Amino acid sequence: AATMYGMPAVGATVAAGGSSDTLEAITVTARKRTENLQDVPQSIDVFTSKDLQNLSISRFEDYATKTPSVSFISSGPGTQQFFMRGVSDGSSPNVTNTSSTGFFVDDMSMSFYGSIPDLHQYDIERIEILNGPQGTLFGAGSMSGAIRVITNKPDPNAFSAGVDVDGGQIDGGGINSTYEAFVNLPILERKTAVRLSAFAK
């Protein structure tokens, strides 16, 4: 993940044809407009689609444990709560207050009362961790920061589809498996499309 703390962030990737490092441009929408991460004057951690694949990120805990400014409590399904920069709203899994951190899927708020949904994250473009305060852009529930899960958008220019299958077995235990798929269907060329994704465990 690329990180920026008041200075340009530098991300290095290995070029496909050789061993030289090249600078990768990371586009974010943290300030409600499309910008290069290096031009945004605030602290942001970004997990790109390549990061999500390489790090096998499919749920909140997978990237929260890799983000220094995020801590969280999870005591079962539907009881995940997270905090940023050490700011707590006094919530516990049993009693919740109005959240001090924002959790958004695209621009839809999912955390106003503290707990966040257990989302299986697939077909994701990137995840932005916006260290706070973020109240000006994302409301009072984002005082200490916000997390934005940005989904892949429908592409009206071309058909695309994909399937991911993951399976394993623990010695002496049961079999675990996950099936994921997406399809992008142009309806009106260059104007309208539908993108569907699904998973099964």
mmCIF file with all atom_site columns, C-alpha atoms in Angstrom:
data_model
loop_
_atom_site.group_PDB
_atom_site.id
_atom_site.type_symbol
_atom_site.label_atom_id
_atom_site.label_alt_id
_atom_site.label_comp_id
_atom_site.label_asym_id
_atom_site.label_entity_id
_atom_site.label_seq_id
_atom_site.pdbx_PDB_ins_code
_atom_site.Cartn_x
_atom_site.Cartn_y
_atom_site.Cartn_z
_atom_site.occupancy
_atom_site.B_iso_or_equiv
_atom_site.pdbx_formal_charge
_atom_site.auth_seq_id
_atom_site.auth_comp_id
_atom_site.auth_asym_id
_atom_site.auth_atom_id
_atom_site.pdbx_PDB_model_num
ATOM 1   C CA . ALA A 1 1   ? 0.000   0.000   0.000   1.00 0.00 ? 1   ALA A CA 1
ATOM 2   C CA . ALA A 1 2   ? 1.260   3.463   -0.788  1.00 0.00 ? 2   ALA A CA 1
ATOM 3   C CA . THR A 1 3   ? 1.310   5.896   2.111   1.00 0.00 ? 3   THR A CA 1
ATOM 4   C CA . MET A 1 4   ? 1.515   9.678   2.090   1.00 0.00 ? 4   MET A CA 1
ATOM 5   C CA . TYR A 1 5   ? 2.275   11.843  5.114   1.00 0.00 ? 5   TYR A CA 1
ATOM 6   C CA . GLY A 1 6   ? 2.497   15.459  3.915   1.00 0.00 ? 6   GLY A CA 1
ATOM 7   C CA . MET A 1 7   ? 4.982   14.560  1.194   1.00 0.00 ? 7   MET A CA 1
ATOM 8   C CA . PRO A 1 8   ? 4.864   12.726  -2.148  1.00 0.00 ? 8   PRO A CA 1
ATOM 9   C CA . ALA A 1 9   ? 4.369   8.992   -1.844  1.00 0.00 ? 9   ALA A CA 1
ATOM 10  C CA . VAL A 1 10  ? 6.644   6.776   -3.889  1.00 0.00 ? 10  VAL A CA 1
ATOM 11  C CA . GLY A 1 11  ? 5.422   3.422   -5.151  1.00 0.00 ? 11  GLY A CA 1
ATOM 12  C CA . ALA A 1 12  ? 7.711   1.049   -7.023  1.00 0.00 ? 12  ALA A CA 1
ATOM 13  C CA . THR A 1 13  ? 6.675   -1.819  -9.250  1.00 0.00 ? 13  THR A CA 1
ATOM 14  C CA . VAL A 1 14  ? 8.766   -4.217  -11.287 1.00 0.00 ? 14  VAL A CA 1
ATOM 15  C CA . ALA A 1 15  ? 8.342   -3.766  -15.024 1.00 0.00 ? 15  ALA A CA 1
ATOM 16  C CA . ALA A 1 16  ? 6.969   -6.828  -16.780 1.00 0.00 ? 16  ALA A CA 1
ATOM 17  C CA . GLY A 1 17  ? 9.839   -7.002  -19.247 1.00 0.00 ? 17  GLY A CA 1
ATOM 18  C CA . GLY A 1 18  ? 12.770  -6.479  -16.886 1.00 0.00 ? 18  GLY A CA 1
ATOM 19  C CA . SER A 1 19  ? 14.051  -5.838  -13.411 1.00 0.00 ? 19  SER A CA 1
ATOM 20  C CA . SER A 1 20  ? 14.017  -2.009  -13.382 1.00 0.00 ? 20  SER A CA 1
ATOM 21  C CA . ASP A 1 21  ? 11.691  -0.137  -11.032 1.00 0.00 ? 21  ASP A CA 1
ATOM 22  C CA . THR A 1 22  ? 9.078   2.208   -12.468 1.00 0.00 ? 22  THR A CA 1
ATOM 23  C CA . LEU A 1 23  ? 6.929   4.778   -10.711 1.00 0.00 ? 23  LEU A CA 1
ATOM 24  C CA . GLU A 1 24  ? 3.278   3.710   -10.543 1.00 0.00 ? 24  GLU A CA 1
ATOM 25  C CA . ALA A 1 25  ? 0.570   6.376   -10.679 1.00 0.00 ? 25  ALA A CA 1
ATOM 26  C CA . ILE A 1 26  ? -2.163  5.698   -8.100  1.00 0.00 ? 26  ILE A CA 1
ATOM 27  C CA . THR A 1 27  ? -5.469  7.454   -8.702  1.00 0.00 ? 27  THR A CA 1
ATOM 28  C CA . VAL A 1 28  ? -7.693  8.226   -5.697  1.00 0.00 ? 28  VAL A CA 1
ATOM 29  C CA . THR A 1 29  ? -11.037 9.976   -5.124  1.00 0.00 ? 29  THR A CA 1
ATOM 30  C CA . ALA A 1 30  ? -10.460 10.811  -1.460  1.00 0.00 ? 30  ALA A CA 1
ATOM 31  C CA . ARG A 1 31  ? -11.417 14.465  -1.969  1.00 0.00 ? 31  ARG A CA 1
ATOM 32  C CA . LYS A 1 32  ? -14.467 13.640  -4.124  1.00 0.00 ? 32  LYS A CA 1
ATOM 33  C CA . ARG A 1 33  ? -12.530 14.210  -7.337  1.00 0.00 ? 33  ARG A CA 1
ATOM 34  C CA . THR A 1 34  ? -10.116 12.032  -9.283  1.00 0.00 ? 34  THR A CA 1
ATOM 35  C CA . GLU A 1 35  ? -6.501  12.856  -8.414  1.00 0.00 ? 35  GLU A CA 1
ATOM 36  C CA . ASN A 1 36  ? -3.044  11.317  -8.430  1.00 0.00 ? 36  ASN A CA 1
ATOM 37  C CA . LEU A 1 37  ? -2.175  10.185  -4.890  1.00 0.00 ? 37  LEU A CA 1
ATOM 38  C CA . GLN A 1 38  ? 1.071   12.192  -5.018  1.00 0.00 ? 38  GLN A CA 1
ATOM 39  C CA . ASP A 1 39  ? -0.909  15.427  -5.429  1.00 0.00 ? 39  ASP A CA 1
ATOM 40  C CA . VAL A 1 40  ? -3.217  14.903  -2.416  1.00 0.00 ? 40  VAL A CA 1
ATOM 41  C CA . PRO A 1 41  ? -2.019  16.874  0.660   1.00 0.00 ? 41  PRO A CA 1
ATOM 42  C CA . GLN A 1 42  ? -3.294  14.474  3.328   1.00 0.00 ? 42  GLN A CA 1
ATOM 43  C CA . SER A 1 43  ? -2.442  11.158  4.924   1.00 0.00 ? 43  SER A CA 1
ATOM 44  C CA . ILE A 1 44  ? -3.858  8.281   2.871   1.00 0.00 ? 44  ILE A CA 1
ATOM 45  C CA . ASP A 1 45  ? -3.147  4.554   2.686   1.00 0.00 ? 45  ASP A CA 1
ATOM 46  C CA . VAL A 1 46  ? -4.277  2.942   -0.582  1.00 0.00 ? 46  VAL A CA 1
ATOM 47  C CA . PHE A 1 47  ? -4.645  -0.732  -1.433  1.00 0.00 ? 47  PHE A CA 1
ATOM 48  C CA . THR A 1 48  ? -4.830  -0.967  -5.227  1.00 0.00 ? 48  THR A CA 1
ATOM 49  C CA . SER A 1 49  ? -6.542  -3.831  -7.055  1.00 0.00 ? 49  SER A CA 1
ATOM 50  C CA . LYS A 1 50  ? -3.108  -5.429  -7.510  1.00 0.00 ? 50  LYS A CA 1
ATOM 51  C CA . ASP A 1 51  ? -2.471  -5.146  -3.743  1.00 0.00 ? 51  ASP A CA 1
ATOM 52  C CA . LEU A 1 52  ? -5.880  -6.711  -3.003  1.00 0.00 ? 52  LEU A CA 1
ATOM 53  C CA . GLN A 1 53  ? -5.024  -9.681  -5.199  1.00 0.00 ? 53  GLN A CA 1
ATOM 54  C CA . ASN A 1 54  ? -1.415  -10.132 -4.076  1.00 0.00 ? 54  ASN A CA 1
ATOM 55  C CA . LEU A 1 55  ? -2.300  -9.840  -0.372  1.00 0.00 ? 55  LEU A CA 1
ATOM 56  C CA . SER A 1 56  ? -5.475  -12.008 -0.683  1.00 0.00 ? 56  SER A CA 1
ATOM 57  C CA . ILE A 1 57  ? -7.655  -9.283  0.837   1.00 0.00 ? 57  ILE A CA 1
ATOM 58  C CA . SER A 1 58  ? -11.336 -10.216 0.941   1.00 0.00 ? 58  SER A CA 1
ATOM 59  C CA . ARG A 1 59  ? -12.553 -8.893  4.322   1.00 0.00 ? 59  ARG A CA 1
ATOM 60  C CA . PHE A 1 60  ? -12.049 -5.978  6.681   1.00 0.00 ? 60  PHE A CA 1
ATOM 61  C CA . GLU A 1 61  ? -9.551  -7.701  8.988   1.00 0.00 ? 61  GLU A CA 1
ATOM 62  C CA . ASP A 1 62  ? -7.250  -8.465  6.045   1.00 0.00 ? 62  ASP A CA 1
ATOM 63  C CA . TYR A 1 63  ? -6.404  -4.813  5.442   1.00 0.00 ? 63  TYR A CA 1
ATOM 64  C CA . ALA A 1 64  ? -7.120  -3.359  8.902   1.00 0.00 ? 64  ALA A CA 1
ATOM 65  C CA . THR A 1 65  ? -4.228  -5.366  10.372  1.00 0.00 ? 65  THR A CA 1
ATOM 66  C CA . LYS A 1 66  ? -1.935  -3.932  7.665   1.00 0.00 ? 66  LYS A CA 1
ATOM 67  C CA . THR A 1 67  ? -2.890  -0.295  8.336   1.00 0.00 ? 67  THR A CA 1
ATOM 68  C CA . PRO A 1 68  ? -1.004  1.364   11.245  1.00 0.00 ? 68  PRO A CA 1
ATOM 69  C CA . SER A 1 69  ? -3.703  3.967   12.008  1.00 0.00 ? 69  SER A CA 1
ATOM 70  C CA . VAL A 1 70  ? -6.568  1.427   12.324  1.00 0.00 ? 70  VAL A CA 1
ATOM 71  C CA . SER A 1 71  ? -7.481  -0.699  15.341  1.00 0.00 ? 71  SER A CA 1
ATOM 72  C CA . PHE A 1 72  ? -10.649 -2.755  15.636  1.00 0.00 ? 72  PHE A CA 1
ATOM 73  C CA . ILE A 1 73  ? -12.848 -4.961  17.804  1.00 0.00 ? 73  ILE A CA 1
ATOM 74  C CA . SER A 1 74  ? -14.580 -8.010  16.370  1.00 0.00 ? 74  SER A CA 1
ATOM 75  C CA . SER A 1 75  ? -16.588 -10.269 18.647  1.00 0.00 ? 75  SER A CA 1
ATOM 76  C CA . GLY A 1 76  ? -18.663 -12.073 16.034  1.00 0.00 ? 76  GLY A CA 1
ATOM 77  C CA . PRO A 1 77  ? -20.784 -11.447 12.933  1.00 0.00 ? 77  PRO A CA 1
ATOM 78  C CA . GLY A 1 78  ? -22.149 -7.914  12.694  1.00 0.00 ? 78  GLY A CA 1
ATOM 79  C CA . THR A 1 79  ? -20.138 -6.605  15.648  1.00 0.00 ? 79  THR A CA 1
ATOM 80  C CA . GLN A 1 80  ? -17.005 -5.275  13.954  1.00 0.00 ? 80  GLN A CA 1
ATOM 81  C CA . GLN A 1 81  ? -16.058 -1.797  15.112  1.00 0.00 ? 81  GLN A CA 1
ATOM 82  C CA . PHE A 1 82  ? -12.953 0.103   14.123  1.00 0.00 ? 82  PHE A CA 1
ATOM 83  C CA . PHE A 1 83  ? -11.123 3.149   15.404  1.00 0.00 ? 83  PHE A CA 1
ATOM 84  C CA . MET A 1 84  ? -8.557  5.400   13.741  1.00 0.00 ? 84  MET A CA 1
ATOM 85  C CA . ARG A 1 85  ? -5.627  7.368   15.132  1.00 0.00 ? 85  ARG A CA 1
ATOM 86  C CA . GLY A 1 86  ? -6.413  6.174   18.659  1.00 0.00 ? 86  GLY A CA 1
ATOM 87  C CA . VAL A 1 87  ? -9.743  8.054   18.825  1.00 0.00 ? 87  VAL A CA 1
ATOM 88  C CA . SER A 1 88  ? -12.543 6.014   20.418  1.00 0.00 ? 88  SER A CA 1
ATOM 89  C CA . ASP A 1 89  ? -16.221 6.920   20.645  1.00 0.00 ? 89  ASP A CA 1
ATOM 90  C CA . GLY A 1 90  ? -16.623 4.807   23.794  1.00 0.00 ? 90  GLY A CA 1
ATOM 91  C CA . SER A 1 91  ? -18.427 2.036   21.950  1.00 0.00 ? 91  SER A CA 1
ATOM 92  C CA . SER A 1 92  ? -18.236 -1.618  22.833  1.00 0.00 ? 92  SER A CA 1
ATOM 93  C CA . PRO A 1 93  ? -19.728 -4.612  21.012  1.00 0.00 ? 93  PRO A CA 1
ATOM 94  C CA . ASN A 1 94  ? -22.720 -4.343  23.389  1.00 0.00 ? 94  ASN A CA 1
ATOM 95  C CA . VAL A 1 95  ? -23.329 -0.574  23.410  1.00 0.00 ? 95  VAL A CA 1
ATOM 96  C CA . THR A 1 96  ? -22.736 1.646   20.377  1.00 0.00 ? 96  THR A CA 1
ATOM 97  C CA . ASN A 1 97  ? -22.606 5.390   19.979  1.00 0.00 ? 97  ASN A CA 1
ATOM 98  C CA . THR A 1 98  ? -22.607 7.510   16.855  1.00 0.00 ? 98  THR A CA 1
ATOM 99  C CA . SER A 1 99  ? -19.448 6.452   15.068  1.00 0.00 ? 99  SER A CA 1
ATOM 100 C CA . SER A 1 100 ? -16.295 8.585   15.066  1.00 0.00 ? 100 SER A CA 1
ATOM 101 C CA . THR A 1 101 ? -15.019 6.735   11.985  1.00 0.00 ? 101 THR A CA 1
ATOM 102 C CA . GLY A 1 102 ? -16.663 6.463   8.598   1.00 0.00 ? 102 GLY A CA 1
ATOM 103 C CA . PHE A 1 103 ? -16.953 3.287   6.518   1.00 0.00 ? 103 PHE A CA 1
ATOM 104 C CA . PHE A 1 104 ? -18.158 3.783   2.949   1.00 0.00 ? 104 PHE A CA 1
ATOM 105 C CA . VAL A 1 105 ? -18.836 1.504   0.002   1.00 0.00 ? 105 VAL A CA 1
ATOM 106 C CA . ASP A 1 106 ? -18.327 3.957   -2.836  1.00 0.00 ? 106 ASP A CA 1
ATOM 107 C CA . ASP A 1 107 ? -20.234 6.927   -1.341  1.00 0.00 ? 107 ASP A CA 1
ATOM 108 C CA . MET A 1 108 ? -22.757 4.981   0.766   1.00 0.00 ? 108 MET A CA 1
ATOM 109 C CA . SER A 1 109 ? -22.185 5.234   4.537   1.00 0.00 ? 109 SER A CA 1
ATOM 110 C CA . MET A 1 110 ? -22.282 1.903   6.385   1.00 0.00 ? 110 MET A CA 1
ATOM 111 C CA . SER A 1 111 ? -21.112 2.804   9.908   1.00 0.00 ? 111 SER A CA 1
ATOM 112 C CA . PHE A 1 112 ? -23.172 5.623   11.427  1.00 0.00 ? 112 PHE A CA 1
ATOM 113 C CA . TYR A 1 113 ? -23.977 3.651   14.611  1.00 0.00 ? 113 TYR A CA 1
ATOM 114 C CA . GLY A 1 114 ? -20.512 2.181   15.131  1.00 0.00 ? 114 GLY A CA 1
ATOM 115 C CA . SER A 1 115 ? -20.669 -1.391  13.820  1.00 0.00 ? 115 SER A CA 1
ATOM 116 C CA . ILE A 1 116 ? -19.799 -2.148  10.211  1.00 0.00 ? 116 ILE A CA 1
ATOM 117 C CA . PRO A 1 117 ? -21.191 -4.952  8.026   1.00 0.00 ? 117 PRO A CA 1
ATOM 118 C CA . ASP A 1 118 ? -19.283 -8.173  7.386   1.00 0.00 ? 118 ASP A CA 1
ATOM 119 C CA . LEU A 1 119 ? -18.692 -7.645  3.675   1.00 0.00 ? 119 LEU A CA 1
ATOM 120 C CA . HIS A 1 120 ? -17.001 -10.193 1.463   1.00 0.00 ? 120 HIS A CA 1
ATOM 121 C CA . GLN A 1 121 ? -14.978 -7.882  -0.747  1.00 0.00 ? 121 GLN A CA 1
ATOM 122 C CA . TYR A 1 122 ? -14.618 -9.030  -4.333  1.00 0.00 ? 122 TYR A CA 1
ATOM 123 C CA . ASP A 1 123 ? -14.378 -7.165  -7.637  1.00 0.00 ? 123 ASP A CA 1
ATOM 124 C CA . ILE A 1 124 ? -12.948 -4.133  -5.817  1.00 0.00 ? 124 ILE A CA 1
ATOM 125 C CA . GLU A 1 125 ? -11.007 -1.380  -7.576  1.00 0.00 ? 125 GLU A CA 1
ATOM 126 C CA . ARG A 1 126 ? -9.199  -0.108  -4.469  1.00 0.00 ? 126 ARG A CA 1
ATOM 127 C CA . ILE A 1 127 ? -9.539  0.613   -0.754  1.00 0.00 ? 127 ILE A CA 1
ATOM 128 C CA . GLU A 1 128 ? -8.711  4.090   0.565   1.00 0.00 ? 128 GLU A CA 1
ATOM 129 C CA . ILE A 1 129 ? -7.896  4.639   4.249   1.00 0.00 ? 129 ILE A CA 1
ATOM 130 C CA . LEU A 1 130 ? -8.288  8.377   4.889   1.00 0.00 ? 130 LEU A CA 1
ATOM 131 C CA . ASN A 1 131 ? -6.722  9.408   8.184   1.00 0.00 ? 131 ASN A CA 1
ATOM 132 C CA . GLY A 1 132 ? -8.828  12.049  9.888   1.00 0.00 ? 132 GLY A CA 1
ATOM 133 C CA . PRO A 1 133 ? -10.286 14.377  10.570  1.00 0.00 ? 133 PRO A CA 1
ATOM 134 C CA . GLN A 1 134 ? -12.549 13.804  7.546   1.00 0.00 ? 134 GLN A CA 1
ATOM 135 C CA . GLY A 1 135 ? -15.761 15.460  8.792   1.00 0.00 ? 135 GLY A CA 1
ATOM 136 C CA . THR A 1 136 ? -15.709 18.230  6.182   1.00 0.00 ? 136 THR A CA 1
ATOM 137 C CA . LEU A 1 137 ? -16.143 15.822  3.267   1.00 0.00 ? 137 LEU A CA 1
ATOM 138 C CA . PHE A 1 138 ? -17.716 12.758  4.886   1.00 0.00 ? 138 PHE A CA 1
ATOM 139 C CA . GLY A 1 139 ? -19.775 14.074  7.816   1.00 0.00 ? 139 GLY A CA 1
ATOM 140 C CA . ALA A 1 140 ? -19.609 14.068  11.615  1.00 0.00 ? 140 ALA A CA 1
ATOM 141 C CA . GLY A 1 141 ? -19.358 10.260  11.715  1.00 0.00 ? 141 GLY A CA 1
ATOM 142 C CA . SER A 1 142 ? -15.866 10.496  10.158  1.00 0.00 ? 142 SER A CA 1
ATOM 143 C CA . MET A 1 143 ? -14.181 12.671  12.771  1.00 0.00 ? 143 MET A CA 1
ATOM 144 C CA . SER A 1 144 ? -11.092 10.483  13.202  1.00 0.00 ? 144 SER A CA 1
ATOM 145 C CA . GLY A 1 145 ? -10.979 9.165   9.640   1.00 0.00 ? 145 GLY A CA 1
ATOM 146 C CA . ALA A 1 146 ? -12.762 7.125   7.008   1.00 0.00 ? 146 ALA A CA 1
ATOM 147 C CA . ILE A 1 147 ? -12.353 3.956   4.996   1.00 0.00 ? 147 ILE A CA 1
ATOM 148 C CA . ARG A 1 148 ? -13.693 3.883   1.438   1.00 0.00 ? 148 ARG A CA 1
ATOM 149 C CA . VAL A 1 149 ? -14.171 0.632   -0.469  1.00 0.00 ? 149 VAL A CA 1
ATOM 150 C CA . ILE A 1 150 ? -14.305 1.570   -4.157  1.00 0.00 ? 150 ILE A CA 1
ATOM 151 C CA . THR A 1 151 ? -16.010 -1.028  -6.346  1.00 0.00 ? 151 THR A CA 1
ATOM 152 C CA . ASN A 1 152 ? -15.232 -1.675  -10.005 1.00 0.00 ? 152 ASN A CA 1
ATOM 153 C CA . LYS A 1 153 ? -17.697 0.287   -12.118 1.00 0.00 ? 153 LYS A CA 1
ATOM 154 C CA . PRO A 1 154 ? -19.628 -1.028  -15.143 1.00 0.00 ? 154 PRO A CA 1
ATOM 155 C CA . ASP A 1 155 ? -17.744 -0.551  -18.406 1.00 0.00 ? 155 ASP A CA 1
ATOM 156 C CA . PRO A 1 156 ? -20.035 0.197   -21.382 1.00 0.00 ? 156 PRO A CA 1
ATOM 157 C CA . ASN A 1 157 ? -17.178 -0.288  -23.874 1.00 0.00 ? 157 ASN A CA 1
ATOM 158 C CA . ALA A 1 158 ? -16.487 -4.021  -23.591 1.00 0.00 ? 158 ALA A CA 1
ATOM 159 C CA . PHE A 1 159 ? -17.745 -7.335  -22.246 1.00 0.00 ? 159 PHE A CA 1
ATOM 160 C CA . SER A 1 160 ? -15.635 -8.891  -19.490 1.00 0.00 ? 160 SER A CA 1
ATOM 161 C CA . ALA A 1 161 ? -16.024 -11.701 -16.995 1.00 0.00 ? 161 ALA A CA 1
ATOM 162 C CA . GLY A 1 162 ? -13.925 -13.617 -14.518 1.00 0.00 ? 162 GLY A CA 1
ATOM 163 C CA . VAL A 1 163 ? -14.024 -16.503 -12.062 1.00 0.00 ? 163 VAL A CA 1
ATOM 164 C CA . ASP A 1 164 ? -11.869 -17.142 -8.989  1.00 0.00 ? 164 ASP A CA 1
ATOM 165 C CA . VAL A 1 165 ? -11.835 -20.448 -7.130  1.00 0.00 ? 165 VAL A CA 1
ATOM 166 C CA . ASP A 1 166 ? -9.987  -21.030 -3.867  1.00 0.00 ? 166 ASP A CA 1
ATOM 167 C CA . GLY A 1 167 ? -9.891  -24.300 -1.982  1.00 0.00 ? 167 GLY A CA 1
ATOM 168 C CA . GLY A 1 168 ? -7.975  -26.074 0.718   1.00 0.00 ? 168 GLY A CA 1
ATOM 169 C CA . GLN A 1 169 ? -8.067  -28.756 3.355   1.00 0.00 ? 169 GLN A CA 1
ATOM 170 C CA . ILE A 1 170 ? -6.619  -28.845 6.836   1.00 0.00 ? 170 ILE A CA 1
ATOM 171 C CA . ASP A 1 171 ? -4.929  -32.119 7.756   1.00 0.00 ? 171 ASP A CA 1
ATOM 172 C CA . GLY A 1 172 ? -7.476  -34.005 9.817   1.00 0.00 ? 172 GLY A CA 1
ATOM 173 C CA . GLY A 1 173 ? -10.085 -31.305 9.202   1.00 0.00 ? 173 GLY A CA 1
ATOM 174 C CA . GLY A 1 174 ? -12.681 -30.321 6.660   1.00 0.00 ? 174 GLY A CA 1
ATOM 175 C CA . ILE A 1 175 ? -12.463 -28.785 3.216   1.00 0.00 ? 175 ILE A CA 1
ATOM 176 C CA . ASN A 1 176 ? -12.852 -25.050 2.746   1.00 0.00 ? 176 ASN A CA 1
ATOM 177 C CA . SER A 1 177 ? -13.631 -23.410 -0.577  1.00 0.00 ? 177 SER A CA 1
ATOM 178 C CA . THR A 1 178 ? -14.646 -20.048 -2.014  1.00 0.00 ? 178 THR A CA 1
ATOM 179 C CA . TYR A 1 179 ? -16.144 -19.378 -5.445  1.00 0.00 ? 179 TYR A CA 1
ATOM 180 C CA . GLU A 1 180 ? -16.199 -15.833 -6.849  1.00 0.00 ? 180 GLU A CA 1
ATOM 181 C CA . ALA A 1 181 ? -17.293 -14.496 -10.228 1.00 0.00 ? 181 ALA A CA 1
ATOM 182 C CA . PHE A 1 182 ? -18.100 -11.244 -12.005 1.00 0.00 ? 182 PHE A CA 1
ATOM 183 C CA . VAL A 1 183 ? -19.546 -10.287 -15.360 1.00 0.00 ? 183 VAL A CA 1
ATOM 184 C CA . ASN A 1 184 ? -19.642 -6.907  -17.108 1.00 0.00 ? 184 ASN A CA 1
ATOM 185 C CA . LEU A 1 185 ? -22.400 -6.609  -19.725 1.00 0.00 ? 185 LEU A CA 1
ATOM 186 C CA . PRO A 1 186 ? -22.589 -3.595  -22.072 1.00 0.00 ? 186 PRO A CA 1
ATOM 187 C CA . ILE A 1 187 ? -26.237 -2.836  -22.851 1.00 0.00 ? 187 ILE A CA 1
ATOM 188 C CA . LEU A 1 188 ? -25.959 0.255   -25.041 1.00 0.00 ? 188 LEU A CA 1
ATOM 189 C CA . GLU A 1 189 ? -22.519 0.618   -26.590 1.00 0.00 ? 189 GLU A CA 1
ATOM 190 C CA . ARG A 1 190 ? -20.490 3.386   -24.881 1.00 0.00 ? 190 ARG A CA 1
ATOM 191 C CA . LYS A 1 191 ? -23.528 4.472   -22.858 1.00 0.00 ? 191 LYS A CA 1
ATOM 192 C CA . THR A 1 192 ? -24.884 1.847   -20.455 1.00 0.00 ? 192 THR A CA 1
ATOM 193 C CA . ALA A 1 193 ? -23.633 -1.333  -18.821 1.00 0.00 ? 193 ALA A CA 1
ATOM 194 C CA . VAL A 1 194 ? -24.399 -3.675  -15.918 1.00 0.00 ? 194 VAL A CA 1
ATOM 195 C CA . ARG A 1 195 ? -21.752 -5.264  -13.706 1.00 0.00 ? 195 ARG A CA 1
ATOM 196 C CA . LEU A 1 196 ? -22.660 -8.182  -11.438 1.00 0.00 ? 196 LEU A CA 1
ATOM 197 C CA . SER A 1 197 ? -20.498 -10.006 -8.916  1.00 0.00 ? 197 SER A CA 1
ATOM 198 C CA . ALA A 1 198 ? -21.244 -12.928 -6.637  1.00 0.00 ? 198 ALA A CA 1
ATOM 199 C CA . PHE A 1 199 ? -19.525 -15.324 -4.260  1.00 0.00 ? 199 PHE A CA 1
ATOM 200 C CA . ALA A 1 200 ? -20.254 -18.552 -2.427  1.00 0.00 ? 200 ALA A CA 1
ATOM 201 C CA . LYS A 1 201 ? -18.405 -20.222 0.428   1.00 0.00 ? 201 LYS A CA 1
#
